[in-house]
Amino acid sequence: MRRLFSLCFALLLGLTAAAEDRVSWEITPRITAPGQPFRLQIIVESDVVLGGAQQAGKEIRPPRGMALRLSGQIVRSDSNEATINYSGVAPEQEGEYIIPAFNLRFARKMIAVEPIKLTVSKSVAYRRTAQARAELAIPDRTFYVGELIRGSIRMRGGEDETVVASFGLESVAEGFTLSVTADRQPLPEELGQGMQTTFELTPIREGVSELALNGTMLIQGAAVSAFSNSGRDRPFAFRRKLTIEHVPERGRPADWSGAIGTFAAEAVQVSKDKPEVGEPIRLRAILTGTGNLDRLITPEIPGSEQWDILPAQERRRHSEEQRFFVYTLVPRLPGKLLTPAIRFSTFDPLTKKYSRVEFKPIEVVVTGTAPAKVDLITADPAAPADSKQKTVTGLATPEPRRSSALFLGTPSAPLAASASFWSGNGLLVVLLIALTATTLYLGYLAAHPEIRIRRRARSILRASLITAAKARLKSNQRAFALSVAHALQVGSAALLGAEEAAMTQSDIERALPGANRTLLDGLFLRAYGERFAAGAPDASAADDAAALELVRRLLALL
């Protein structure tokens, strides 16, 4: 009997040693066109029961420019087989792209997936009429700092797929501000069936910057299947390099107010065309056009002998692309007067030339009379000084009282002999000195805000070092990256005098010369990449130590 048990045990060990996992994958189509949607299907077969899937899409890191999302999975808790489906969109550039190796985590086992290769070629025919496709519509030219750039994401439907919704449009580019102006708008009829999301970009620095836009559109297909993309969300990702310049200095007028675009002076209106002298009226100028209406500076109108000008008020209508300038005018003289002229210069980015916008004045009839002239009083220098008696004004000189307020018959003691007098005045002097010192200290801090900012930054950096060390011990890479990236942003903002949320890898390099840019890019991708379907490879212990050393260097500079 013992020999039989030994034989069964040896047989069981042999079967267990021979057990292996079989992982196969299929990309449809295997060779895709630029920007074409594709499907990735991973089939897992194991000799043991896998259990439920826990993390089937969190560890996958698509290459730069590729959008990839988990679209469906078929996993049974009592089965040793599993099917995982992903939907993606190929990058815009040709070449071979490698999806790095990743792990599929199940309840009872972790399955390793080998690297997956995707080939993108323009020679492949892409049937745009059959599948839905997202397109980036943005002008192809040089842009300028402060310009309002309008663009849109066009999501066109096909014969087999319909676009029903979109969400999650975000930008991870440096040097731009992004605002989504509309969502889920139908495409114009000439572009076919689909939807579009419009957005506005404003460059904030010159140079060559890469614009990255990520989002997701919801696709509804004619046929519904667990192994297809029908009725599922499909991500999209766009990357464009844009050249940003400052408006040319040559030929720039002195009254250029920052307006970039095409503008026109529509009309000038007054609240009352027959006011009286000294009666305030409102002058409203309407400016229309396409450009950065929000960023241009309000034109100033100087006062004159005919008009007193009060500060202007302004208002904008986004739907009508209009901006109103409202001035308060006070007429000083009667008669037919012309309102002051309003003029300023603009820059057209298409023609690259400056032009002038001018609101023509209108005639106003002012009634009433002008204020009477004031006769000035003059004095003859040759007249004697005592020729005119001065008026006696003021109070009589009081006589000293020799009695106290309570006891009129008792002589009052001198203040110098009172102990309360000296103690009270001494207390007041001490309070005055303390208040003066406090005022000087607060004034010095107000004049040098960097003292308070750097003190706060040092405190945050010390706390981040402790938090990062704890996260490192727990092997929590994302918490470690978030803590270190936040510390680097706070310290760099304190040194450069900028906002913490606006600090990027380039700004940290300015604050810490010689910092490893590759290390910073990987750190920021680990910290913030999951929000944009982007990621970086896991960092090593040397990378974590180097990141902590950057924080310590920054703390030493503060």
PDB file of N, CA and C in Angstrom, residues 195-267:
ATOM      1  N   MET A 195     -20.698  62.600 -35.076  1.00  0.00           N
ATOM      2  CA  MET A 195     -20.735  63.625 -34.041  1.00  0.00           C
ATOM      3  C   MET A 195     -19.391  64.338 -34.037  1.00  0.00           C
ATOM      4  N   GLN A 196     -19.351  65.477 -33.355  1.00  0.00           N
ATOM      5  CA  GLN A 196     -18.099  66.200 -33.223  1.00  0.00           C
ATOM      6  C   GLN A 196     -18.058  66.901 -31.870  1.00  0.00           C
ATOM      7  N   THR A 197     -16.848  67.058 -31.359  1.00  0.00           N
ATOM      8  CA  THR A 197     -16.588  67.796 -30.133  1.00  0.00           C
ATOM      9  C   THR A 197     -15.623  68.922 -30.466  1.00  0.00           C
ATOM     10  N   THR A 198     -16.053  70.148 -30.256  1.00  0.00           N
ATOM     11  CA  THR A 198     -15.208  71.292 -30.559  1.00  0.00           C
ATOM     12  C   THR A 198     -14.418  71.698 -29.318  1.00  0.00           C
ATOM     13  N   PHE A 199     -13.240  72.268 -29.544  1.00  0.00           N
ATOM     14  CA  PHE A 199     -12.391  72.698 -28.444  1.00  0.00           C
ATOM     15  C   PHE A 199     -11.634  73.947 -28.867  1.00  0.00           C
ATOM     16  N   GLU A 200     -11.059  74.620 -27.890  1.00  0.00           N
ATOM     17  CA  GLU A 200     -10.275  75.826 -28.124  1.00  0.00           C
ATOM     18  C   GLU A 200      -8.930  75.678 -27.423  1.00  0.00           C
ATOM     19  N   LEU A 201      -7.849  76.006 -28.124  1.00  0.00           N
ATOM     20  CA  LEU A 201      -6.504  75.965 -27.586  1.00  0.00           C
ATOM     21  C   LEU A 201      -5.922  77.370 -27.579  1.00  0.00           C
ATOM     22  N   THR A 202      -5.126  77.661 -26.561  1.00  0.00           N
ATOM     23  CA  THR A 202      -4.416  78.929 -26.485  1.00  0.00           C
ATOM     24  C   THR A 202      -2.962  78.644 -26.159  1.00  0.00           C
ATOM     25  N   PRO A 203      -2.030  78.857 -27.102  1.00  0.00           N
ATOM     26  CA  PRO A 203      -0.603  78.660 -26.786  1.00  0.00           C
ATOM     27  C   PRO A 203      -0.131  79.692 -25.769  1.00  0.00           C
ATOM     28  N   ILE A 204       0.696  79.271 -24.824  1.00  0.00           N
ATOM     29  CA  ILE A 204       1.178  80.172 -23.780  1.00  0.00           C
ATOM     30  C   ILE A 204       2.692  80.325 -23.818  1.00  0.00           C
ATOM     31  N   ARG A 205       3.386  79.651 -24.758  1.00  0.00           N
ATOM     32  CA  ARG A 205       4.826  79.820 -24.874  1.00  0.00           C
ATOM     33  C   ARG A 205       5.224  79.502 -26.307  1.00  0.00           C
ATOM     34  N   GLU A 206       6.348  80.101 -26.739  1.00  0.00           N
ATOM     35  CA  GLU A 206       6.814  79.876 -28.098  1.00  0.00           C
ATOM     36  C   GLU A 206       7.667  78.622 -28.171  1.00  0.00           C
ATOM     37  N   GLY A 207       7.900  78.169 -29.424  1.00  0.00           N
ATOM     38  CA  GLY A 207       8.681  76.976 -29.660  1.00  0.00           C
ATOM     39  C   GLY A 207       7.859  75.924 -30.380  1.00  0.00           C
ATOM     40  N   VAL A 208       8.429  74.745 -30.508  1.00  0.00           N
ATOM     41  CA  VAL A 208       7.743  73.605 -31.128  1.00  0.00           C
ATOM     42  C   VAL A 208       7.206  72.724 -30.013  1.00  0.00           C
ATOM     43  N   SER A 209       5.891  72.616 -29.910  1.00  0.00           N
ATOM     44  CA  SER A 209       5.242  71.836 -28.858  1.00  0.00           C
ATOM     45  C   SER A 209       4.421  70.724 -29.491  1.00  0.00           C
ATOM     46  N   GLU A 210       4.317  69.616 -28.787  1.00  0.00           N
ATOM     47  CA  GLU A 210       3.524  68.478 -29.243  1.00  0.00           C
ATOM     48  C   GLU A 210       2.169  68.507 -28.545  1.00  0.00           C
ATOM     49  N   LEU A 211       1.130  68.588 -29.345  1.00  0.00           N
ATOM     50  CA  LEU A 211      -0.234  68.576 -28.825  1.00  0.00           C
ATOM     51  C   LEU A 211      -0.733  67.140 -28.782  1.00  0.00           C
ATOM     52  N   ALA A 212      -1.221  66.710 -27.615  1.00  0.00           N
ATOM     53  CA  ALA A 212      -1.745  65.352 -27.431  1.00  0.00           C
ATOM     54  C   ALA A 212      -3.191  65.462 -26.948  1.00  0.00           C
ATOM     55  N   LEU A 213      -4.098  64.828 -27.685  1.00  0.00           N
ATOM     56  CA  LEU A 213      -5.520  64.812 -27.338  1.00  0.00           C
ATOM     57  C   LEU A 213      -5.973  63.360 -27.241  1.00  0.00           C
ATOM     58  N   ASN A 214      -6.612  63.010 -26.140  1.00  0.00           N
ATOM     59  CA  ASN A 214      -7.107  61.652 -25.913  1.00  0.00           C
ATOM     60  C   ASN A 214      -8.581  61.717 -25.569  1.00  0.00           C
ATOM     61  N   GLY A 215      -9.310  60.699 -25.945  1.00  0.00           N
ATOM     62  CA  GLY A 215     -10.727  60.641 -25.614  1.00  0.00           C
ATOM     63  C   GLY A 215     -11.300  59.291 -25.996  1.00  0.00           C
ATOM     64  N   THR A 216     -12.601  59.182 -25.888  1.00  0.00           N
ATOM     65  CA  THR A 216     -13.290  57.925 -26.161  1.00  0.00           C
ATOM     66  C   THR A 216     -14.609  58.225 -26.852  1.00  0.00           C
ATOM     67  N   MET A 217     -14.953  57.417 -27.848  1.00  0.00           N
ATOM     68  CA  MET A 217     -16.260  57.526 -28.497  1.00  0.00           C
ATOM     69  C   MET A 217     -17.000  56.202 -28.344  1.00  0.00           C
ATOM     70  N   LEU A 218     -18.305  56.285 -28.243  1.00  0.00           N
ATOM     71  CA  LEU A 218     -19.151  55.109 -28.049  1.00  0.00           C
ATOM     72  C   LEU A 218     -19.713  54.682 -29.402  1.00  0.00           C
ATOM     73  N   ILE A 219     -19.428  53.433 -29.776  1.00  0.00           N
ATOM     74  CA  ILE A 219     -19.793  52.897 -31.087  1.00  0.00           C
ATOM     75  C   ILE A 219     -20.951  51.913 -30.931  1.00  0.00           C
ATOM     76  N   GLN A 220     -21.912  52.012 -31.821  1.00  0.00           N
ATOM     77  CA  GLN A 220     -23.015  51.046 -31.863  1.00  0.00           C
ATOM     78  C   GLN A 220     -23.015  50.390 -33.240  1.00  0.00           C
ATOM     79  N   GLY A 221     -22.795  49.059 -33.281  1.00  0.00           N
ATOM     80  CA  GLY A 221     -22.719  48.342 -34.540  1.00  0.00           C
ATOM     81  C   GLY A 221     -24.026  47.676 -34.898  1.00  0.00           C
ATOM     82  N   ALA A 222     -24.069  47.211 -36.162  1.00  0.00           N
ATOM     83  CA  ALA A 222     -25.285  46.542 -36.620  1.00  0.00           C
ATOM     84  C   ALA A 222     -25.444  45.167 -35.984  1.00  0.00           C
ATOM     85  N   ALA A 223     -24.329  44.492 -35.787  1.00  0.00           N
ATOM     86  CA  ALA A 223     -24.372  43.166 -35.162  1.00  0.00           C
ATOM     87  C   ALA A 223     -23.751  43.238 -33.788  1.00  0.00           C
ATOM     88  N   VAL A 224     -24.355  42.595 -32.804  1.00  0.00           N
ATOM     89  CA  VAL A 224     -23.873  42.589 -31.430  1.00  0.00           C
ATOM     90  C   VAL A 224     -23.252  41.237 -31.137  1.00  0.00           C
ATOM     91  N   SER A 225     -21.978  41.220 -30.749  1.00  0.00           N
ATOM     92  CA  SER A 225     -21.268  39.977 -30.436  1.00  0.00           C
ATOM     93  C   SER A 225     -20.255  40.248 -29.342  1.00  0.00           C
ATOM     94  N   ALA A 226     -19.977  39.279 -28.510  1.00  0.00           N
ATOM     95  CA  ALA A 226     -19.005  39.438 -27.423  1.00  0.00           C
ATOM     96  C   ALA A 226     -17.590  39.556 -27.953  1.00  0.00           C
ATOM     97  N   PHE A 227     -17.364  39.088 -29.223  1.00  0.00           N
ATOM     98  CA  PHE A 227     -16.019  39.113 -29.778  1.00  0.00           C
ATOM     99  C   PHE A 227     -15.840  40.257 -30.776  1.00  0.00           C
ATOM    100  N   SER A 228     -16.717  41.219 -30.786  1.00  0.00           N
ATOM    101  CA  SER A 228     -16.606  42.354 -31.699  1.00  0.00           C
ATOM    102  C   SER A 228     -16.620  43.650 -30.909  1.00  0.00           C
ATOM    103  N   ASN A 229     -16.415  44.758 -31.624  1.00  0.00           N
ATOM    104  CA  ASN A 229     -16.412  46.076 -30.990  1.00  0.00           C
ATOM    105  C   ASN A 229     -17.783  46.738 -31.020  1.00  0.00           C
ATOM    106  N   SER A 230     -18.808  45.991 -31.442  1.00  0.00           N
ATOM    107  CA  SER A 230     -20.135  46.589 -31.572  1.00  0.00           C
ATOM    108  C   SER A 230     -20.691  46.967 -30.208  1.00  0.00           C
ATOM    109  N   GLY A 231     -21.238  48.146 -30.129  1.00  0.00           N
ATOM    110  CA  GLY A 231     -21.845  48.596 -28.892  1.00  0.00           C
ATOM    111  C   GLY A 231     -20.860  48.842 -27.779  1.00  0.00           C
ATOM    112  N   ARG A 232     -19.581  49.199 -28.102  1.00  0.00           N
ATOM    113  CA  ARG A 232     -18.577  49.384 -27.072  1.00  0.00           C
ATOM    114  C   ARG A 232     -17.871  50.714 -27.291  1.00  0.00           C
ATOM    115  N   ASP A 233     -17.149  51.120 -26.261  1.00  0.00           N
ATOM    116  CA  ASP A 233     -16.406  52.365 -26.380  1.00  0.00           C
ATOM    117  C   ASP A 233     -15.077  52.098 -27.079  1.00  0.00           C
ATOM    118  N   ARG A 234     -14.668  53.075 -27.915  1.00  0.00           N
ATOM    119  CA  ARG A 234     -13.429  52.966 -28.680  1.00  0.00           C
ATOM    120  C   ARG A 234     -12.595  54.214 -28.422  1.00  0.00           C
ATOM    121  N   PRO A 235     -11.376  54.033 -27.957  1.00  0.00           N
ATOM    122  CA  PRO A 235     -10.556  55.209 -27.652  1.00  0.00           C
ATOM    123  C   PRO A 235      -9.948  55.812 -28.919  1.00  0.00           C
ATOM    124  N   PHE A 236      -9.533  57.060 -28.818  1.00  0.00           N
ATOM    125  CA  PHE A 236      -8.779  57.703 -29.886  1.00  0.00           C
ATOM    126  C   PHE A 236      -7.684  58.554 -29.255  1.00  0.00           C
ATOM    127  N   ALA A 237      -6.585  58.697 -29.982  1.00  0.00           N
ATOM    128  CA  ALA A 237      -5.442  59.472 -29.499  1.00  0.00           C
ATOM    129  C   ALA A 237      -4.794  60.172 -30.688  1.00  0.00           C
ATOM    130  N   PHE A 238      -4.556  61.468 -30.557  1.00  0.00           N
ATOM    131  CA  PHE A 238      -3.939  62.260 -31.614  1.00  0.00           C
ATOM    132  C   PHE A 238      -2.732  62.991 -31.047  1.00  0.00           C
ATOM    133  N   ARG A 239      -1.683  63.088 -31.866  1.00  0.00           N
ATOM    134  CA  ARG A 239      -0.480  63.826 -31.497  1.00  0.00           C
ATOM    135  C   ARG A 239      -0.041  64.647 -32.706  1.00  0.00           C
ATOM    136  N   ARG A 240       0.076  65.934 -32.513  1.00  0.00           N
ATOM    137  CA  ARG A 240       0.520  66.838 -33.570  1.00  0.00           C
ATOM    138  C   ARG A 240       1.579  67.776 -33.021  1.00  0.00           C
ATOM    139  N   LYS A 241       2.585  68.056 -33.838  1.00  0.00           N
ATOM    140  CA  LYS A 241       3.597  69.034 -33.472  1.00  0.00           C
ATOM    141  C   LYS A 241       3.222  70.384 -34.062  1.00  0.00           C
ATOM    142  N   LEU A 242       3.114  71.372 -33.198  1.00  0.00           N
ATOM    143  CA  LEU A 242       2.707  72.718 -33.595  1.00  0.00           C
ATOM    144  C   LEU A 242       3.846  73.692 -33.335  1.00  0.00           C
ATOM    145  N   THR A 243       4.049  74.608 -34.270  1.00  0.00           N
ATOM    146  CA  THR A 243       5.070  75.640 -34.145  1.00  0.00           C
ATOM    147  C   THR A 243       4.413  76.921 -33.631  1.00  0.00           C
ATOM    148  N   ILE A 244       4.923  77.428 -32.513  1.00  0.00           N
ATOM    149  CA  ILE A 244       4.364  78.613 -31.864  1.00  0.00           C
ATOM    150  C   ILE A 244       5.403  79.723 -31.908  1.00  0.00           C
ATOM    151  N   GLU A 245       4.984  80.922 -32.307  1.00  0.00           N
ATOM    152  CA  GLU A 245       5.852  82.089 -32.357  1.00  0.00           C
ATOM    153  C   GLU A 245       5.164  83.271 -31.701  1.00  0.00           C
ATOM    154  N   HIS A 246       5.948  84.298 -31.365  1.00  0.00           N
ATOM    155  CA  HIS A 246       5.399  85.569 -30.937  1.00  0.00           C
ATOM    156  C   HIS A 246       5.014  86.379 -32.174  1.00  0.00           C
ATOM    157  N   VAL A 247       4.046  87.269 -32.032  1.00  0.00           N
ATOM    158  CA  VAL A 247       3.690  88.140 -33.154  1.00  0.00           C
ATOM    159  C   VAL A 247       4.920  88.968 -33.531  1.00  0.00           C
ATOM    160  N   PRO A 248       5.125  89.265 -34.810  1.00  0.00           N
ATOM    161  CA  PRO A 248       6.345  89.975 -35.225  1.00  0.00           C
ATOM    162  C   PRO A 248       6.442  91.363 -34.603  1.00  0.00           C
ATOM    163  N   GLU A 249       7.649  91.706 -34.174  1.00  0.00           N
ATOM    164  CA  GLU A 249       7.875  93.032 -33.604  1.00  0.00           C
ATOM    165  C   GLU A 249       7.983  94.114 -34.674  1.00  0.00           C
ATOM    166  N   ARG A 250       8.444  93.726 -35.838  1.00  0.00           N
ATOM    167  CA  ARG A 250       8.587  94.704 -36.914  1.00  0.00           C
ATOM    168  C   ARG A 250       7.216  95.149 -37.395  1.00  0.00           C
ATOM    169  N   GLY A 251       7.019  96.441 -37.384  1.00  0.00           N
ATOM    170  CA  GLY A 251       5.742  96.999 -37.818  1.00  0.00           C
ATOM    171  C   GLY A 251       4.633  96.918 -36.802  1.00  0.00           C
ATOM    172  N   ARG A 252       4.942  96.525 -35.560  1.00  0.00           N
ATOM    173  CA  ARG A 252       3.895  96.408 -34.549  1.00  0.00           C
ATOM    174  C   ARG A 252       3.483  97.802 -34.075  1.00  0.00           C
ATOM    175  N   PRO A 253       2.202  98.182 -34.191  1.00  0.00           N
ATOM    176  CA  PRO A 253       1.760  99.515 -33.750  1.00  0.00           C
ATOM    177  C   PRO A 253       1.821  99.639 -32.234  1.00  0.00           C
ATOM    178  N   ALA A 254       1.927 100.878 -31.777  1.00  0.00           N
ATOM    179  CA  ALA A 254       2.016 101.123 -30.337  1.00  0.00           C
ATOM    180  C   ALA A 254       0.696 100.824 -29.640  1.00  0.00           C
ATOM    181  N   ASP A 255      -0.435 100.913 -30.360  1.00  0.00           N
ATOM    182  CA  ASP A 255      -1.736 100.676 -29.737  1.00  0.00           C
ATOM    183  C   ASP A 255      -2.234  99.250 -29.954  1.00  0.00           C
ATOM    184  N   TRP A 256      -1.318  98.319 -30.284  1.00  0.00           N
ATOM    185  CA  TRP A 256      -1.747  96.923 -30.394  1.00  0.00           C
ATOM    186  C   TRP A 256      -2.100  96.397 -29.010  1.00  0.00           C
ATOM    187  N   SER A 257      -3.288  95.862 -28.881  1.00  0.00           N
ATOM    188  CA  SER A 257      -3.827  95.486 -27.572  1.00  0.00           C
ATOM    189  C   SER A 257      -3.830  93.984 -27.345  1.00  0.00           C
ATOM    190  N   GLY A 258      -3.076  93.222 -28.131  1.00  0.00           N
ATOM    191  CA  GLY A 258      -3.057  91.772 -27.971  1.00  0.00           C
ATOM    192  C   GLY A 258      -4.099  91.048 -28.786  1.00  0.00           C
ATOM    193  N   ALA A 259      -4.820  91.754 -29.663  1.00  0.00           N
ATOM    194  CA  ALA A 259      -5.866  91.131 -30.469  1.00  0.00           C
ATOM    195  C   ALA A 259      -5.233  90.374 -31.627  1.00  0.00           C
ATOM    196  N   ILE A 260      -5.554  89.062 -31.741  1.00  0.00           N
ATOM    197  CA  ILE A 260      -5.076  88.216 -32.832  1.00  0.00           C
ATOM    198  C   ILE A 260      -6.297  87.577 -33.478  1.00  0.00           C
ATOM    199  N   GLY A 261      -6.518  87.889 -34.733  1.00  0.00           N
ATOM    200  CA  GLY A 261      -7.674  87.361 -35.439  1.00  0.00           C
ATOM    201  C   GLY A 261      -8.200  88.364 -36.444  1.00  0.00           C
ATOM    202  N   THR A 262      -9.437  88.152 -36.846  1.00  0.00           N
ATOM    203  CA  THR A 262     -10.113  89.036 -37.793  1.00  0.00           C
ATOM    204  C   THR A 262     -11.302  89.664 -37.088  1.00  0.00           C
ATOM    205  N   PHE A 263     -11.282  91.006 -36.956  1.00  0.00           N
ATOM    206  CA  PHE A 263     -12.301  91.714 -36.193  1.00  0.00           C
ATOM    207  C   PHE A 263     -12.890  92.839 -37.044  1.00  0.00           C
ATOM    208  N   ALA A 264     -14.081  93.257 -36.651  1.00  0.00           N
ATOM    209  CA  ALA A 264     -14.768  94.345 -37.347  1.00  0.00           C
ATOM    210  C   ALA A 264     -15.546  95.170 -36.335  1.00  0.00           C
ATOM    211  N   ALA A 265     -15.525  96.504 -36.524  1.00  0.00           N
ATOM    212  CA  ALA A 265     -16.286  97.416 -35.673  1.00  0.00           C
ATOM    213  C   ALA A 265     -17.711  97.485 -36.198  1.00  0.00           C
ATOM    214  N   GLU A 266     -18.658  96.975 -35.414  1.00  0.00           N
ATOM    215  CA  GLU A 266     -20.036  96.899 -35.883  1.00  0.00           C
ATOM    216  C   GLU A 266     -20.777  98.227 -35.748  1.00  0.00           C
ATOM    217  N   ALA A 267     -20.933  98.712 -34.524  1.00  0.00           N
ATOM    218  CA  ALA A 267     -21.752  99.907 -34.322  1.00  0.00           C
ATOM    219  C   ALA A 267     -21.369 100.569 -33.010  1.00  0.00           C
TER     220      ALA A 267
END
